[in-house]
Amino acid sequence: MEMEIVDPVAATGIFQFAWALIAWPLLVTAILLLAGKASNSWGHLLGVAGAVGDFVLAVVLWIQMIGTEVPNRAVKVPVTEWMTIGTMSVRADLLVDQLSILFALLVTGVGSLIFCYSIGYMAHDPNRRRFFAYLNLFIAAMLTLVLADNYALLFIGWEGVGLASYLLISFWQHRNSAALAGKKAFLVNRVGDLGLLCAMFTMFALFGSVNFNQVNHAISGAPATWITAIGIFLLVAACGKSAQVPLQSWLLDAMEGPTPVSALIHAATMVTAGVYLVVRSHAIYELTNAASLAVMVVGVVTLLAGAWVGSTKDDIKKVLAGSTMSQIGYMMLAAGIGPAGGAFAIFHLFTHGFFKANMFLGAGSVMHAMDDDTDMRHFGALRKVMPWTFGTFAMGYLAIIGIPPLAGFYSKDHIVVAAWERGPVFGVLAMIGAAITAFYMTRLMMMTFLGDKRWAEGIHPHESPAIMVGPLVVLAIGSAVLGVVLNNAIQVWLAPPTGHHPHELAWYHVPWQGWATLLLVILGVAVGYLVYRRPIAFDAPGKVNPLVYIGRNDLLADKFNHLVFVRGGGALASGIALVDDVIVDGAVRSLAGGTKGLGGVLRRTQTGYSRSYGLTMVLGAVIIAAVLILGRLG
C-alpha cells in the first residue's frame, strides 16, 4: 500500500493563535522567576493558571478541529523565519494536527491536575513559587516539542524538556542524591540528543530540509542505507528521552524529585517524547525494516527489563518507575510495527497518562501520610486510614494490569495482537510482560494497602487533603472509562498522521490473544497475592536472590556504565595521554633538543676573531675551487 502523506493547510481563525499554547506558560515562568519572593503568596495560583489556561485553549482548538473536514485538520501555523543557511531556510512554525492536539490535551489536561495536586503537596516548601515556574517551563518545552512542524524546532523543545527535568529532579538540591540524580538525567539524555542531531544533519545533507512534510515526501527517493541510518539515529534519541534500554539508567534516580515531578515526567511529558518522535517519523520507518525491527527489539527488551526492576524494588516510587519503563516499552514495540502499531502506541500512551499519573500521585499521597517514607515494607493496611487514596489507586492498578473494561485492557490488548501479527515471538514476550506486570503491581498493592500494618511508632497515617484527592478521583475515572470511549475513535482520529487504516470493532470484541493475555494477568495476580499475603520480612544479610539483587540494582546499569565509560573511558584517556606524551610531545621535544644541540655546535664557530673568519673564507674558497677544477677535469 502506497504511503499517504497529508499536506497541512494554512491556519485560519483560532488556529492562528496556537502559538499561545507555548507563550502563555513561558510568560508565567518568567513572571514567577523575576518576581522573586514577592510572589510567594500567589505564585502557585498563577502557576496553576498557566496549565489550566493552556488546557482551555487546547480544548477549543480540538473542538474546532472536530468541526473541520478530515483533509483540512492538519494546520500549519506560521510564526517566524528562524535561520537561513545558504539556500536552506528553517522556519519556527507550528503543526496542529490530530497527533499534536492529542498530545496537547494530554500534557495540559493531566498537567493541570498535577499542578492542582502540587498546591497541597508543596504547601510547606519555601520555594513553591520556583517549583511552579519550573513546571510551567516543562509544559512549554513539551508543547514546543509536539507542536513543532520540523525536527529543528522539535529539538529546541527536546532540549527544553531536558533542562526542565534537570531543574525539577534536582529541585531539592540540598540533598546530594537529588543533585546527582538531576545531573545523571541531564548527561544520559545528552547521549540520546546526539542521535537526534545526527538524524537532522543527515536530513539536511540528503534533502536540504528538516521539515516533517518535506522529509516525508523526499524520503522514498533516498538510498536505503541512509533511510536505515536516520531510523537508527532517531531510535537512539528516543531511547535517551524515553528511558529505553540501554539508556534507561537515569529514570530510577529521577525519583529523587518531588512526586508531582515524577507524575509529570512519567505520565504526560518527558518519557512520552521518544514514542512521539518515532510515531511522527512513521514515514521513515515504513521504508526500513531494519530500523523498525530495532525499535521493536528495544521495546520488547525494555518492557521485560522494566517489569524485572518493578518486581524487585521496595521503594513505591521506583516500582512505578520500573513500570513506566515497561509500559513505554510496549509503546515502542507498537510504534515499530507499522502504521497500525503507531495508532495503538498513542492509544496506550494516552490511557497510560491517566492511570500512571493517578498512581504516582497516589504514591505521593501515601508519602504525605507516612512522613515521606517510600519503603513499602513500612506500610500495610493503609486502605483503612486512606480510603480515597486506596480506591483511586486501585482503579489505576486494575487499569495498568489490563482488567476489562478498564482503559489498559483495550490499549494494551491492541499492542499484543499487533505484536502477534508481526511475529509470535514478540506476541509471546508481550504476554509474558503483562503477566509480570500483574505480579509486581499486585505485590505493590499487597505491601502498601493490604495485609497488616507495619508502621513505625510515632507514624499516624491520614487521608490527604481535598486539593490532593480531587485530581486522584478525576484521573481514576479516566483510567476506568477511556479504554471503552476511545477504543475505535482514537484509531479513526489518528489515521491521517499515522497512515493507519482502522478496522472498527465492537467494544466487546476481543481476539483470542486478548483472552489469553487476561488469563496470564489473572495468574500473575494470583501469584502476587499468594506470595505477599504472608508477613513481609526484610532480607537476611547476604541471602538476597541474585535475580532480585540485579533488579534492585537497576539491572547493574550503573555498574556497567562505571566500568565501561568511567573506568574504561579513564583508561582510554590515560592511554591517549601516554601516546601524546611519548610520541607527539616526544617528537616535539626531540626536535627542540636537536635544534638546541646543533645551535651549540655552530655557536663554537663564532669566535669573534677576524683572522678566524678570514681563514674560514680562504678555506671555503679553496674547497670551491678544488671542486670546480676536479669537475672540469672529470
Short mmCIF file of C-alpha atoms in Angstrom, two decimals, residues 373-591:
data_model
loop_
_atom_site.label_atom_id
_atom_site.label_comp_id
_atom_site.label_asym_id
_atom_site.label_seq_id
_atom_site.Cartn_x
_atom_site.Cartn_y
_atom_site.Cartn_z
CA ASP A 373 8.74 7.26 53.75
CA THR A 374 8.79 5.36 50.42
CA ASP A 375 9.66 1.86 51.67
CA MET A 376 6.64 -0.39 51.16
CA ARG A 377 7.91 -2.74 53.88
CA HIS A 378 6.91 0.00 56.35
CA PHE A 379 3.34 0.31 55.06
CA GLY A 380 0.50 -2.23 55.06
CA ALA A 381 -3.23 -1.85 55.80
CA LEU A 382 -3.33 1.77 54.58
CA ARG A 383 -6.69 1.10 52.94
CA LYS A 384 -8.27 1.51 56.38
CA VAL A 385 -6.97 5.02 57.01
CA MET A 386 -6.70 6.27 53.40
CA PRO A 387 -9.89 5.04 51.67
CA TRP A 388 -9.87 7.66 48.89
CA THR A 389 -6.23 7.10 48.04
CA PHE A 390 -6.75 3.34 48.14
CA GLY A 391 -9.86 3.43 45.94
CA THR A 392 -8.36 5.67 43.28
CA PHE A 393 -5.03 3.83 43.31
CA ALA A 394 -6.86 0.53 42.92
CA MET A 395 -8.51 1.87 39.78
CA GLY A 396 -5.12 2.67 38.33
CA TYR A 397 -3.84 -0.76 39.37
CA LEU A 398 -6.69 -2.56 37.61
CA ALA A 399 -6.20 -0.39 34.52
CA ILE A 400 -2.46 -0.96 34.17
CA ILE A 401 -2.69 -4.74 34.54
CA GLY A 402 -5.45 -4.83 31.93
CA ILE A 403 -8.65 -5.88 33.69
CA PRO A 404 -11.71 -5.29 31.45
CA PRO A 405 -13.37 -2.95 30.86
CA LEU A 406 -10.75 -0.52 32.22
CA ALA A 407 -8.54 1.54 29.94
CA GLY A 408 -5.37 -0.55 29.94
CA PHE A 409 -7.20 -3.67 28.81
CA TYR A 410 -8.11 -2.15 25.44
CA SER A 411 -4.96 -0.17 24.71
CA LYS A 412 -2.53 -2.96 25.70
CA ASP A 413 -4.70 -5.62 24.02
CA HIS A 414 -4.26 -3.92 20.64
CA ILE A 415 -0.47 -3.92 21.06
CA VAL A 416 -0.37 -7.62 21.99
CA VAL A 417 -2.49 -8.55 18.96
CA ALA A 418 -0.38 -6.39 16.60
CA ALA A 419 2.80 -7.92 18.05
CA TRP A 420 1.44 -11.42 17.36
CA GLU A 421 0.70 -10.45 13.77
CA ARG A 422 4.28 -9.21 13.34
CA GLY A 423 5.74 -12.38 14.88
CA PRO A 424 4.78 -14.94 17.56
CA VAL A 425 8.00 -14.24 19.49
CA PHE A 426 7.01 -10.62 20.02
CA GLY A 427 3.46 -11.65 20.89
CA VAL A 428 4.55 -14.21 23.49
CA LEU A 429 7.03 -11.80 25.11
CA ALA A 430 4.37 -9.07 25.25
CA MET A 431 2.04 -11.51 27.02
CA ILE A 432 4.75 -12.53 29.49
CA GLY A 433 5.34 -8.85 30.24
CA ALA A 434 1.64 -8.44 31.01
CA ALA A 435 1.76 -11.37 33.47
CA ILE A 436 4.81 -9.93 35.26
CA THR A 437 3.10 -6.51 35.38
CA ALA A 438 0.14 -8.10 37.15
CA PHE A 439 2.52 -9.78 39.63
CA TYR A 440 4.55 -6.75 40.68
CA MET A 441 1.57 -4.39 40.77
CA THR A 442 -0.27 -6.89 42.99
CA ARG A 443 2.88 -7.00 45.12
CA LEU A 444 2.71 -3.20 45.47
CA MET A 445 -0.97 -3.28 46.43
CA MET A 446 -0.44 -6.05 48.99
CA MET A 447 2.58 -4.38 50.62
CA THR A 448 1.07 -0.90 50.68
CA PHE A 449 -2.66 -1.11 51.23
CA LEU A 450 -3.49 -4.66 52.35
CA GLY A 451 -2.23 -7.06 54.99
CA ASP A 452 -1.21 -6.00 58.49
CA LYS A 453 0.09 -2.57 59.37
CA ARG A 454 3.85 -2.22 59.73
CA TRP A 455 4.13 1.44 60.67
CA ALA A 456 6.82 2.68 62.98
CA GLU A 457 5.94 4.19 66.34
CA GLY A 458 5.01 7.84 66.02
CA ILE A 459 3.62 7.50 62.48
CA HIS A 460 -0.05 8.39 62.15
CA PRO A 461 -1.26 7.83 58.57
CA HIS A 462 -4.13 10.01 57.40
CA GLU A 463 -6.01 10.83 54.24
CA SER A 464 -4.66 13.65 52.09
CA PRO A 465 -6.49 17.00 51.80
CA ALA A 466 -9.17 17.55 49.17
CA ILE A 467 -6.84 19.53 46.87
CA MET A 468 -4.78 16.32 46.52
CA VAL A 469 -7.65 13.81 46.50
CA GLY A 470 -9.66 15.67 43.83
CA PRO A 471 -7.14 15.10 41.00
CA LEU A 472 -6.87 11.44 42.05
CA VAL A 473 -10.62 10.98 41.56
CA VAL A 474 -10.60 12.60 38.10
CA LEU A 475 -7.61 10.50 36.99
CA ALA A 476 -9.23 7.33 38.37
CA ILE A 477 -12.37 8.00 36.33
CA GLY A 478 -10.23 8.47 33.22
CA SER A 479 -8.41 5.24 33.99
CA ALA A 480 -11.74 3.45 34.11
CA VAL A 481 -13.60 4.74 31.05
CA LEU A 482 -11.07 5.93 28.44
CA GLY A 483 -10.50 2.44 27.01
CA VAL A 484 -14.14 1.92 26.05
CA VAL A 485 -14.62 5.53 24.95
CA LEU A 486 -11.52 5.74 22.74
CA ASN A 487 -11.19 2.15 21.53
CA ASN A 488 -12.34 2.88 17.97
CA ALA A 489 -12.48 6.66 17.99
CA ILE A 490 -8.77 7.20 18.61
CA GLN A 491 -7.81 4.91 15.72
CA VAL A 492 -10.00 6.85 13.32
CA TRP A 493 -8.75 10.15 14.72
CA LEU A 494 -5.08 9.22 14.30
CA ALA A 495 -5.41 7.61 10.87
CA PRO A 496 -4.15 10.62 8.82
CA PRO A 497 -0.96 11.44 10.79
CA THR A 498 -0.01 7.77 11.32
CA GLY A 499 -1.05 6.37 7.93
CA HIS A 500 -3.21 3.77 9.69
CA HIS A 501 -6.43 2.44 8.11
CA PRO A 502 -8.53 1.36 11.11
CA HIS A 503 -10.92 -1.56 11.18
CA GLU A 504 -13.77 -0.71 13.52
CA LEU A 505 -14.69 -3.35 16.07
CA ALA A 506 -17.40 -3.54 18.68
CA TRP A 507 -16.15 -2.55 22.12
CA TYR A 508 -16.83 -6.03 23.43
CA HIS A 509 -14.97 -7.80 20.61
CA VAL A 510 -11.76 -9.30 21.99
CA PRO A 511 -9.48 -11.58 19.91
CA TRP A 512 -8.09 -14.79 21.39
CA GLN A 513 -4.78 -13.09 22.19
CA GLY A 514 -6.67 -10.71 24.47
CA TRP A 515 -8.32 -13.55 26.40
CA ALA A 516 -5.02 -15.43 26.64
CA THR A 517 -3.31 -12.31 27.99
CA LEU A 518 -6.13 -11.85 30.52
CA LEU A 519 -5.60 -15.41 31.78
CA LEU A 520 -1.90 -14.73 32.26
CA VAL A 521 -2.75 -11.50 34.07
CA ILE A 522 -5.05 -13.37 36.45
CA LEU A 523 -2.25 -15.88 37.03
CA GLY A 524 0.16 -13.00 37.82
CA VAL A 525 -2.36 -11.53 40.29
CA ALA A 526 -2.80 -14.91 41.97
CA VAL A 527 0.95 -15.45 42.37
CA GLY A 528 1.40 -11.93 43.74
CA TYR A 529 -1.42 -12.44 46.23
CA LEU A 530 -0.21 -15.84 47.41
CA VAL A 531 3.39 -14.70 47.86
CA TYR A 532 2.70 -11.37 49.59
CA ARG A 533 -0.30 -12.22 51.74
CA ARG A 534 2.25 -13.54 54.25
CA PRO A 535 4.08 -11.22 56.69
CA ILE A 536 6.64 -9.04 54.93
CA ALA A 537 10.19 -9.68 56.09
CA PHE A 538 13.44 -7.86 55.47
CA ASP A 539 16.06 -9.87 53.59
CA ALA A 540 18.70 -11.53 55.70
CA PRO A 541 22.21 -10.14 55.07
CA GLY A 542 23.99 -12.00 52.28
CA LYS A 543 20.91 -14.03 51.30
CA VAL A 544 19.43 -11.89 48.54
CA ASN A 545 18.44 -13.85 45.44
CA PRO A 546 20.80 -12.96 42.52
CA LEU A 547 17.86 -12.05 40.26
CA VAL A 548 16.46 -9.81 42.99
CA TYR A 549 19.89 -8.27 43.55
CA ILE A 550 20.26 -7.44 39.86
CA GLY A 551 16.78 -5.90 39.73
CA ARG A 552 17.28 -3.85 42.87
CA ASN A 553 20.50 -2.50 41.39
CA ASP A 554 18.72 -1.35 38.23
CA LEU A 555 19.97 -4.29 36.14
CA LEU A 556 23.54 -3.30 37.05
CA ALA A 557 23.32 -0.41 34.60
CA ASP A 558 25.26 1.93 36.88
CA LYS A 559 27.97 -0.67 37.45
CA PHE A 560 28.23 -1.28 33.70
CA ASN A 561 28.42 2.45 32.96
CA HIS A 562 31.06 2.92 35.65
CA LEU A 563 33.13 0.01 34.42
CA VAL A 564 32.88 0.79 30.70
CA PHE A 565 32.53 4.54 30.50
CA VAL A 566 34.11 5.86 33.70
CA ARG A 567 36.95 3.40 34.28
CA GLY A 568 37.18 2.32 30.65
CA GLY A 569 36.99 5.89 29.45
CA GLY A 570 39.59 6.89 32.03
CA ALA A 571 41.92 4.10 30.87
CA LEU A 572 41.43 5.13 27.25
CA ALA A 573 42.14 8.76 28.13
CA SER A 574 45.28 7.70 30.03
CA GLY A 575 46.43 5.67 27.03
CA ILE A 576 45.86 8.57 24.69
CA ALA A 577 47.71 10.85 27.11
CA LEU A 578 50.65 8.42 27.14
CA VAL A 579 50.75 8.32 23.33
CA ASP A 580 50.56 12.10 23.29
CA ASP A 581 53.39 12.38 25.81
CA VAL A 582 55.72 9.77 24.26
CA ILE A 583 55.12 10.21 20.52
CA VAL A 584 53.65 13.65 19.89
CA ASP A 585 55.31 15.58 22.70
CA GLY A 586 58.41 13.32 22.37
CA ALA A 587 58.81 14.29 18.73
CA VAL A 588 58.49 17.97 19.62
CA ARG A 589 60.99 17.61 22.46
CA SER A 590 63.45 15.70 20.19
CA LEU A 591 63.21 18.36 17.52
#
